[in-house]
XYZ file of C-alpha atoms in Angstrom:
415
model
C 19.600 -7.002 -17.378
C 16.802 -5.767 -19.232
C 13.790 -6.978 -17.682
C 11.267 -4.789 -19.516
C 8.322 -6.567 -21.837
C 9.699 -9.501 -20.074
C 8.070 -12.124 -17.311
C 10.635 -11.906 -14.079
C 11.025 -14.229 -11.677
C 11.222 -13.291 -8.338
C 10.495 -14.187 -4.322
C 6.995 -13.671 -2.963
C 5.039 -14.561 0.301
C 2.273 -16.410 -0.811
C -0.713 -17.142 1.465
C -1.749 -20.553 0.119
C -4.422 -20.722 2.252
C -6.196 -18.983 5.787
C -4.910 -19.432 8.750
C -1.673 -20.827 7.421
C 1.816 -19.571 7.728
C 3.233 -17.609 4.562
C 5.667 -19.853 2.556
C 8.020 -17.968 0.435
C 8.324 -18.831 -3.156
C 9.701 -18.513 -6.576
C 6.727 -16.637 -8.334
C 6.053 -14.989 -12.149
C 5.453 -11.653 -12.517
C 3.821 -11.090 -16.089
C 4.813 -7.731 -17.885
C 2.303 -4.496 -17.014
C -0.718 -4.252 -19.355
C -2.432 -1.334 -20.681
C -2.460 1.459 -18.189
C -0.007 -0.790 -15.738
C 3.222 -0.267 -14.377
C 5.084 -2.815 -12.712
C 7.207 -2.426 -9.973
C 10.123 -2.917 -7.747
C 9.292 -3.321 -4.213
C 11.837 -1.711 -1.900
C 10.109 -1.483 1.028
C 7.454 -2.571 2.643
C 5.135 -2.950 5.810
C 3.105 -5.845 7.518
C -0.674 -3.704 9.102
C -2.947 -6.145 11.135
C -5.172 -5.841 8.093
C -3.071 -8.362 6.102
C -3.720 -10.920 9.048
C -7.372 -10.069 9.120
C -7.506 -11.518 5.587
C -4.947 -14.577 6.913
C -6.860 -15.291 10.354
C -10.423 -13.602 10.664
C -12.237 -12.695 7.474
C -10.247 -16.154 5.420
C -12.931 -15.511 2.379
C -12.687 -18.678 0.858
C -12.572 -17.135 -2.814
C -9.546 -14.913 -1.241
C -6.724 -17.500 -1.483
C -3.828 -17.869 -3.028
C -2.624 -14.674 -2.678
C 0.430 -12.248 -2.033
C -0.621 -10.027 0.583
C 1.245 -6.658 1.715
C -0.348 -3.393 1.309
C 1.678 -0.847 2.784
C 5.013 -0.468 0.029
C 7.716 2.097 -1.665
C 9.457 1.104 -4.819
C 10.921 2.045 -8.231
C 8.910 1.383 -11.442
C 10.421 -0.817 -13.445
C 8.615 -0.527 -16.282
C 5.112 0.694 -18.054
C 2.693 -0.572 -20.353
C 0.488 1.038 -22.712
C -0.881 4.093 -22.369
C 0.647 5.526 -19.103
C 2.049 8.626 -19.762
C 1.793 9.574 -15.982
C 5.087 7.306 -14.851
C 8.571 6.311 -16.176
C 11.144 3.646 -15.205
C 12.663 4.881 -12.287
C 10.016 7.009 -10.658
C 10.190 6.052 -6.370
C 6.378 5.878 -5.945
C 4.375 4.566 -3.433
C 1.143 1.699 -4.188
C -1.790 2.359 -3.221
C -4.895 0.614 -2.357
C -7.609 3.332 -2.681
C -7.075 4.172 -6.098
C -7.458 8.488 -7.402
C -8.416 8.382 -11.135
C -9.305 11.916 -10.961
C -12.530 11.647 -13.259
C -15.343 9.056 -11.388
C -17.918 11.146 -9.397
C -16.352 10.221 -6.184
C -12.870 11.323 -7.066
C -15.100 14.475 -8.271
C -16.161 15.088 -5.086
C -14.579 16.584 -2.087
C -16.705 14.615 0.033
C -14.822 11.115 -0.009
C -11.668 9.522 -0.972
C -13.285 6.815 -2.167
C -12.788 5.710 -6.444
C -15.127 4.223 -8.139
C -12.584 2.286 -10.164
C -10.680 1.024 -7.774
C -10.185 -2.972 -6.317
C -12.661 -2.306 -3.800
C -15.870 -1.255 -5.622
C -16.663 -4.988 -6.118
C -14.306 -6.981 -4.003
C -13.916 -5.311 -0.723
C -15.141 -8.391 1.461
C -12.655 -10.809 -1.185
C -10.236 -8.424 -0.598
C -8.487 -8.616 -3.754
C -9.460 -9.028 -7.863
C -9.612 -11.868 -9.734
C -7.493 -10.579 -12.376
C -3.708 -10.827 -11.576
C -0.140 -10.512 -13.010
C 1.113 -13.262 -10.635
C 1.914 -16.979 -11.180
C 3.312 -19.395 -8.950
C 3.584 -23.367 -9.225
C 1.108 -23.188 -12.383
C -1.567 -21.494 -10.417
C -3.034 -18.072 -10.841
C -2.297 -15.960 -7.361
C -4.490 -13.329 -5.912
C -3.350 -9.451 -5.719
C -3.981 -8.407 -1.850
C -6.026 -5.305 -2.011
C -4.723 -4.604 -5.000
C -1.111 -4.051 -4.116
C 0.856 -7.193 -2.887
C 3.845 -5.707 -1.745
C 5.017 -8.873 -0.059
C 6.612 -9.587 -3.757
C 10.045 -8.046 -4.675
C 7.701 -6.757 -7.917
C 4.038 -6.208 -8.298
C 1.959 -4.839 -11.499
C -0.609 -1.842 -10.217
C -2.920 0.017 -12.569
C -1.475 3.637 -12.733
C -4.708 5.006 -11.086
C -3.202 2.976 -7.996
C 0.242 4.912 -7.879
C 1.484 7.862 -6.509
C 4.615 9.680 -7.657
C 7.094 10.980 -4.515
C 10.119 12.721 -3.886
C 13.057 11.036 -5.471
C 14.739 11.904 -2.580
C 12.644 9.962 0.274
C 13.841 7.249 2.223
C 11.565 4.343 0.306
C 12.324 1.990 3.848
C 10.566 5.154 5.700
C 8.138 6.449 3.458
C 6.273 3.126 2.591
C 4.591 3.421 6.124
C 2.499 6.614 4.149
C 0.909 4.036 2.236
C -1.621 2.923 5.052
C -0.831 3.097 8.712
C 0.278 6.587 9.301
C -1.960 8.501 6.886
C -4.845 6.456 8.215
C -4.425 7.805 11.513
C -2.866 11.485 10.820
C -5.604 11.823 8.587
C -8.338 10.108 10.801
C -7.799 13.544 12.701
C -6.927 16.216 10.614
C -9.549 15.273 7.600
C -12.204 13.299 9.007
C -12.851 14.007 12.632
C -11.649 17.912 11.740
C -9.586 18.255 15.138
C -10.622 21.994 15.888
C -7.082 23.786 18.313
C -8.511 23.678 22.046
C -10.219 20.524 21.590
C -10.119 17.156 23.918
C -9.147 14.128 22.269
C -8.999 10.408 22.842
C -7.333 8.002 21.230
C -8.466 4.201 21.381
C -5.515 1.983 20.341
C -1.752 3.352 20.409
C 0.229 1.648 17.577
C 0.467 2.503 14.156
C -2.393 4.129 13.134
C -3.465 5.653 17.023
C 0.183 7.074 17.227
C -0.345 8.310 14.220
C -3.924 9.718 15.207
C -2.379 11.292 18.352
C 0.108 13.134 15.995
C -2.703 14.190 13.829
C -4.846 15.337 17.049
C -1.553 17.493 17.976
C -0.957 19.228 14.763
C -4.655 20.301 14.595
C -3.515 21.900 17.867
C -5.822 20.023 20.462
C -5.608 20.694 24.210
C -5.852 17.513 25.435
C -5.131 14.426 24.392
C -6.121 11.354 26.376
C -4.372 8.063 24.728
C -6.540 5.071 25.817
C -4.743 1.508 25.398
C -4.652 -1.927 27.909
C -0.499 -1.897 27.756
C 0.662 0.920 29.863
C 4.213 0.408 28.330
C 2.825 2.604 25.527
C 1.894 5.277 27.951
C 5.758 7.060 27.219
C 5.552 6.121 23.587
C 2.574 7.965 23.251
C 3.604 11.110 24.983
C 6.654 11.427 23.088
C 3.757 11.621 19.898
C 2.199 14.289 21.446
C -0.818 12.621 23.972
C -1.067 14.402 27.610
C -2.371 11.715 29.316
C -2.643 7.696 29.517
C -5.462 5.943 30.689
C -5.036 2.427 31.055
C -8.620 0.298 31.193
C -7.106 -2.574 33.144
C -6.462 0.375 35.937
C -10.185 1.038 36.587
C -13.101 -0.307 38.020
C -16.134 1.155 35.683
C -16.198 1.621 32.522
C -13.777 3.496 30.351
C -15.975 6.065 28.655
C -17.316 7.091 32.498
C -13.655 7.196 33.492
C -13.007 10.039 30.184
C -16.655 11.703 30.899
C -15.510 12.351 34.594
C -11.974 13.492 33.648
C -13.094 16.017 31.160
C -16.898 17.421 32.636
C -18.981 15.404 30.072
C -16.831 13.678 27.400
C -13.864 14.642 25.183
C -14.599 16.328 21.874
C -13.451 13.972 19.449
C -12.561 10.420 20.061
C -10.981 8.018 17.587
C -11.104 4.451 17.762
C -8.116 2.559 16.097
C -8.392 -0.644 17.269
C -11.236 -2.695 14.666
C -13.258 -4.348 17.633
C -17.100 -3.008 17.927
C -16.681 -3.080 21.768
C -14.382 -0.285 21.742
C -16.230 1.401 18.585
C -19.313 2.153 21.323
C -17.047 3.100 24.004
C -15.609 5.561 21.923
C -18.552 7.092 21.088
C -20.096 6.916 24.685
C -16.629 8.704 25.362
C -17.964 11.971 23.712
C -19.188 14.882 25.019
C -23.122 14.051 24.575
C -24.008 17.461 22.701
C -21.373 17.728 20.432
C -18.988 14.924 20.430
C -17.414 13.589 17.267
C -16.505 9.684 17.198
C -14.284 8.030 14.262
C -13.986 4.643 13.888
C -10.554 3.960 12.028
C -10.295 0.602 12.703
C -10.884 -2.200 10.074
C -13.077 -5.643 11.054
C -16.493 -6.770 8.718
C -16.749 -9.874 11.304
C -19.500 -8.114 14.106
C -22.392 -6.064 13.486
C -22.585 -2.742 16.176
C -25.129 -2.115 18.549
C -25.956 1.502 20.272
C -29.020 3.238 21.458
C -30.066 5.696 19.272
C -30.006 8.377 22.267
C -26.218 8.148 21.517
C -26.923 10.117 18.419
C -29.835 12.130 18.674
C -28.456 14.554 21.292
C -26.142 15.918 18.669
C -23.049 13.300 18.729
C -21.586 12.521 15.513
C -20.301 8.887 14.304
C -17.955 8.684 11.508
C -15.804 6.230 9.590
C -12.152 6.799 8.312
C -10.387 5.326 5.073
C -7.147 6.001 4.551
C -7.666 8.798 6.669
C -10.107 10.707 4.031
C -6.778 11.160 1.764
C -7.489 11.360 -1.968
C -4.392 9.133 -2.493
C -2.194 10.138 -5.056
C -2.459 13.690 -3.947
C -2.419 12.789 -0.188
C 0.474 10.635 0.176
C 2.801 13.048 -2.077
C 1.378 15.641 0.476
C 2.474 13.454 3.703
C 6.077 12.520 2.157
C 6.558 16.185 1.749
C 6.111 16.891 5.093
C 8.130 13.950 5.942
C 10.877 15.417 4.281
C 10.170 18.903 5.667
C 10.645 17.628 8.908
C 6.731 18.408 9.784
C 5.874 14.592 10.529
C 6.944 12.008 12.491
C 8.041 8.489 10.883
C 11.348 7.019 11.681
C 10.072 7.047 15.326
C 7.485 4.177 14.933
C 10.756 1.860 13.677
C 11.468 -1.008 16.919
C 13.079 -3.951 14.639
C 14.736 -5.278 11.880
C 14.648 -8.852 10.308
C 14.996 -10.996 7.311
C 12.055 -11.737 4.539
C 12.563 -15.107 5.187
C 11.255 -14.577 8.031
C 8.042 -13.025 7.672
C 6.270 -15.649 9.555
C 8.591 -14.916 12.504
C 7.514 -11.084 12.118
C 3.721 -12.395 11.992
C 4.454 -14.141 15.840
C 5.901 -11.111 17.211
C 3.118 -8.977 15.908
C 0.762 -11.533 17.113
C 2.559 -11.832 20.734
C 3.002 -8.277 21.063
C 7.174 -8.743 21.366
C 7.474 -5.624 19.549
C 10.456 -4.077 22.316
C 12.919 -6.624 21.135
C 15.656 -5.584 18.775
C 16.680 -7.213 16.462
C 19.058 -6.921 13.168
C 19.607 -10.121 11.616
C 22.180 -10.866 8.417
C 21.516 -10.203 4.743
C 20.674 -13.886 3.497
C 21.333 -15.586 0.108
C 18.836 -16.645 -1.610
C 19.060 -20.489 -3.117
C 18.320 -19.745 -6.565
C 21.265 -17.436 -7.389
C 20.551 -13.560 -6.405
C 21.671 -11.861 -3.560
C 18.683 -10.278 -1.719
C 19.963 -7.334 1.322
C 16.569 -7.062 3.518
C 15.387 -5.815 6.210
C 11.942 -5.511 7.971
C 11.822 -2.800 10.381
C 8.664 -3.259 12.842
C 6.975 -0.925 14.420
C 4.384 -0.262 17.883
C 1.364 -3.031 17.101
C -1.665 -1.136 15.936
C -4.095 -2.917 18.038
C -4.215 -2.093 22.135
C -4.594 -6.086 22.677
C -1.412 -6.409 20.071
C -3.723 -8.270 17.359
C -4.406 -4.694 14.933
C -1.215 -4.128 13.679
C 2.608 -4.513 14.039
C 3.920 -2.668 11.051
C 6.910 -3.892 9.354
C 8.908 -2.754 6.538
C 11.347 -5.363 4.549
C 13.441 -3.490 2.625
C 14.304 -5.144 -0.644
C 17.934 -4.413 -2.361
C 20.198 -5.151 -3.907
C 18.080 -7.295 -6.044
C 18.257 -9.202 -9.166
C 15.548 -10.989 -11.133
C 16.475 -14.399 -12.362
């Protein structure tokens, strides 16, 4: 059925409100605009950041919304004006936007875009404009993405174009967690071969930042986290040693300045509490050290003593890993498919959409060694849905920063 030019009606979790489990619905999904392209969600994962905006930041001018921010899919169709995409491009959404011709996009020293979501809304989290209807009511678009809907509508400076060949229920991890933390050491901290690493927080993104710290060709790498059944999971990404807080008596950054005569060259912090954000700089060697806090939370303001800095550390942040996105992610899936980058690995289960809130409890209890591969599902309103969410190591060492899931989407036809 031709859907183009045409509303479609499709399934969406919608956050109705904070702190309030996700209730699947029948939703609208008006045709792309000017410089749109709307889209067929394939794939997609669940980061910690969606539940930050669900059960710690809960802006009150943030809800209703579809959240989901880390996606693959097919474009279904364009509207006016892009010339860049077609129907039936696989691309991947993306919340920094690249339009290739603000300042910052300009620049080589951010990743930022000045036209993005973000520039305005960052602590909303999402615009007010939106392409989604549900019930009568207008519903928010999560960091300008929402790929918790089988289709979503993204301006075209929010897209990037991939290899028609790449597994979409692999690939949509590139779209936050993995280039967040590859890229946290590669682009931003600048991992120099030799180096000593740690790595605060193995899921996601600080598996992914242990991978990065290995293909700059670091020494060492010390992987810090308070569940020692990560300590093998780690290793297998490349770390050469676990440290395990719970296991000491003092604190953890003198535990890493006695184990490598001073502190370790770089240390990244990928687990959004300010706690750990100081420990990870305390971590580095005084001189020379280089700290990067990947990690997302706005909730806490950070306190250090400015002798932490003045002997010559350094204290960076890391979005999206410092990726200009379009050209970034097309980079990453490449070396996915080259066989140069680790993805499938971070996949530990499988469910159902309908039961996303299910996915949100095991992310939240840290279950995330169960297996699980549950039965395609029919839908009550007449189209067969086949999905899947495939959930990966929790981002955050206490299990609350991420458990990334992917629900793949096919087989699907819009009412």
């Amino acid at each position: 059925m031709d859907t183009a030019g045409k509303v479609i009606k499709c399934k969406a979790a919608v956050a109705w409100e904070p702190n309030k489990p996700l209730v699947i619905e029948d939703i609208e999904v008006a045709p792309p605009q000017a410089n749109e392209v709307r889209i067929k969600i394939v794939a997609t994962g669940v980061c910690h950041t969606d539940l930050y905006h669900l059960f710690e930041g809960m802006h009150k001018d943030g809800f209703p919304a579809v959240l989901g921010h880390e996606g693959a899919g097919i474009v279904e169709s364009v509207g006016p004006g892009v010339s860049e995409f077609q129907p039936g491009d696989r691309v991947i959404p993306l919340f920094i936007s690249q339009c290739r011709e603000c300042r910052f996009c300009k620049s080589p020293k951010t990743n930022q875009c000045e036209k993005g979501w973000a520039a305005d809304h960052y602590d909303v989290m999402a615009l007010a404009d939106s392409r989604f209807t549900c019930k009568g009511k207008k519903v928010l678009q999560f960091m300008g993405t929402s790929t918790f809907s089988e289709y979503t509508v993204m301006n075209q400076i929010a897209v990037a174009k991939i290899d028609p060949a790449a597994p979409l229920d692999k690939v949509c991890l590139l779209g936050c967690g993995v280039c967040t933390g590859f890229g946290a050491a590669v682009n931003t901290a600048k991992v120099e071969p030799g180096s000593t690493c740690a790595v605060f927080g193995l899921g996601a993104v600080g598996l992914a930042a242990v991978m990065g710290c290995k293909d700059a060709g670091a020494k060492r790498i010390i992987a810090v986290d308070i569940n020692s059944e990560k300590a093998e999971k780690a290793k297998a990404f490349g770390a050469t040693d676990f440290v395990n807080p719970k296991d000491h008596n003092k604190p953890i950054n003198q535990v890493l300045v006695e184990m490598t005569n001073g502190g370790v060259d770089y240390s990244l912090e990928c687990v959004g509490k300010v706690e750990v954000m100081r420990t990870a700089l305390e971590s580095c060697m005084e001189a020379w050290g280089v700290s990067v806090i990947v990690g997302w939370t706005d909730m806490h303001d950070i306190a250090i003593r400015p002798g932490h800095l003045i002997c010559g550390r350094t204290w960076k942040g890391s979005m999206f890993g410092g990726f200009k996105s379009k050209d970034g992610v097309a980079q990453m899936v490449k070396a996915y498919m080259d066989k140069k980058l680790m993805v499938d690995e971070f996949i530990t289960h499988n469910m159902t959409l309908d039961q996303i809130n299910n996915a949100i409890d095991l992310m939240k209890d840290c279950k995330w060694y169960i297996p699980t591969n549950l039965s395609t599902k029919k839908f009550p309103i007449g189209y067969l849905i086949s999905n899947f969410i495939y959930f990966f190591i929790p981002q955050h060492s206490d299990c609350n920063e991420c458990f990334s899931a992917i629900t793949q989407l096919s087989s699907m036809m819009a009412s």
